[in-house]
Short mmCIF file of C-alpha atoms in Angstrom, two decimals:
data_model
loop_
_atom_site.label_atom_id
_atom_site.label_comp_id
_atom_site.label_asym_id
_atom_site.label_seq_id
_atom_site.Cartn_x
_atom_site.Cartn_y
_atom_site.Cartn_z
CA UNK K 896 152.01 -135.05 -301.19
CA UNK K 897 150.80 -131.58 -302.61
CA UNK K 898 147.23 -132.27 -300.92
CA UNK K 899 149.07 -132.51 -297.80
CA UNK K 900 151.09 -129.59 -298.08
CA UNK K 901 147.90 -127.57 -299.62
CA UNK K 902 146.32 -129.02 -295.88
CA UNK K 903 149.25 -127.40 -294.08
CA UNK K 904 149.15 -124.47 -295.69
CA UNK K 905 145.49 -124.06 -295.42
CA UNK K 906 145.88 -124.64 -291.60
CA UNK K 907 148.33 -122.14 -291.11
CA UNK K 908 146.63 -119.54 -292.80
CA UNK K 909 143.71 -119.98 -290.56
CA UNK K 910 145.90 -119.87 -287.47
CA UNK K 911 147.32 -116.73 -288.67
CA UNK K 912 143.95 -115.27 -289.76
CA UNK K 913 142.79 -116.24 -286.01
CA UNK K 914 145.72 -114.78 -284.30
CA UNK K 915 145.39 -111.05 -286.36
CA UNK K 916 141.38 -111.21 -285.72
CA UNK K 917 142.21 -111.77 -281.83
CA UNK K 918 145.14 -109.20 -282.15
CA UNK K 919 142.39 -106.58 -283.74
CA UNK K 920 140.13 -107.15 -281.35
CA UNK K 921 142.42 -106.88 -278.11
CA UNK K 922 143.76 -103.28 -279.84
CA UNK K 923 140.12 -102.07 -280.48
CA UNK K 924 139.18 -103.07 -276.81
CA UNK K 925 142.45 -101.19 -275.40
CA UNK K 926 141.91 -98.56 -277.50
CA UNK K 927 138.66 -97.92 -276.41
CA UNK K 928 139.23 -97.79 -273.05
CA UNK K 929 142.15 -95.63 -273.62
CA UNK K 930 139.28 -92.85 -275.07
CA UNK K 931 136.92 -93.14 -272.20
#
């Protein structure tokens, strides 16, 4: 039962971690074009 939750866990992180990257990358683009 802890393996699964561990599993879970470990999942969600890597959503999350996913979801910030994508968030970074959208605010570098916008921000970028913002400058030029």
């Amino acid at each position: 039962l802890v393996g699964i939750i561990k599993n879970c866990q470990k999942k969600e992180l890597e959503k999350i971690e996913r979801y910030t990257a994508i968030l970074k990358e959208r605010q570098a683009a916008n921000f970028s074009v913002k400058k030029s």
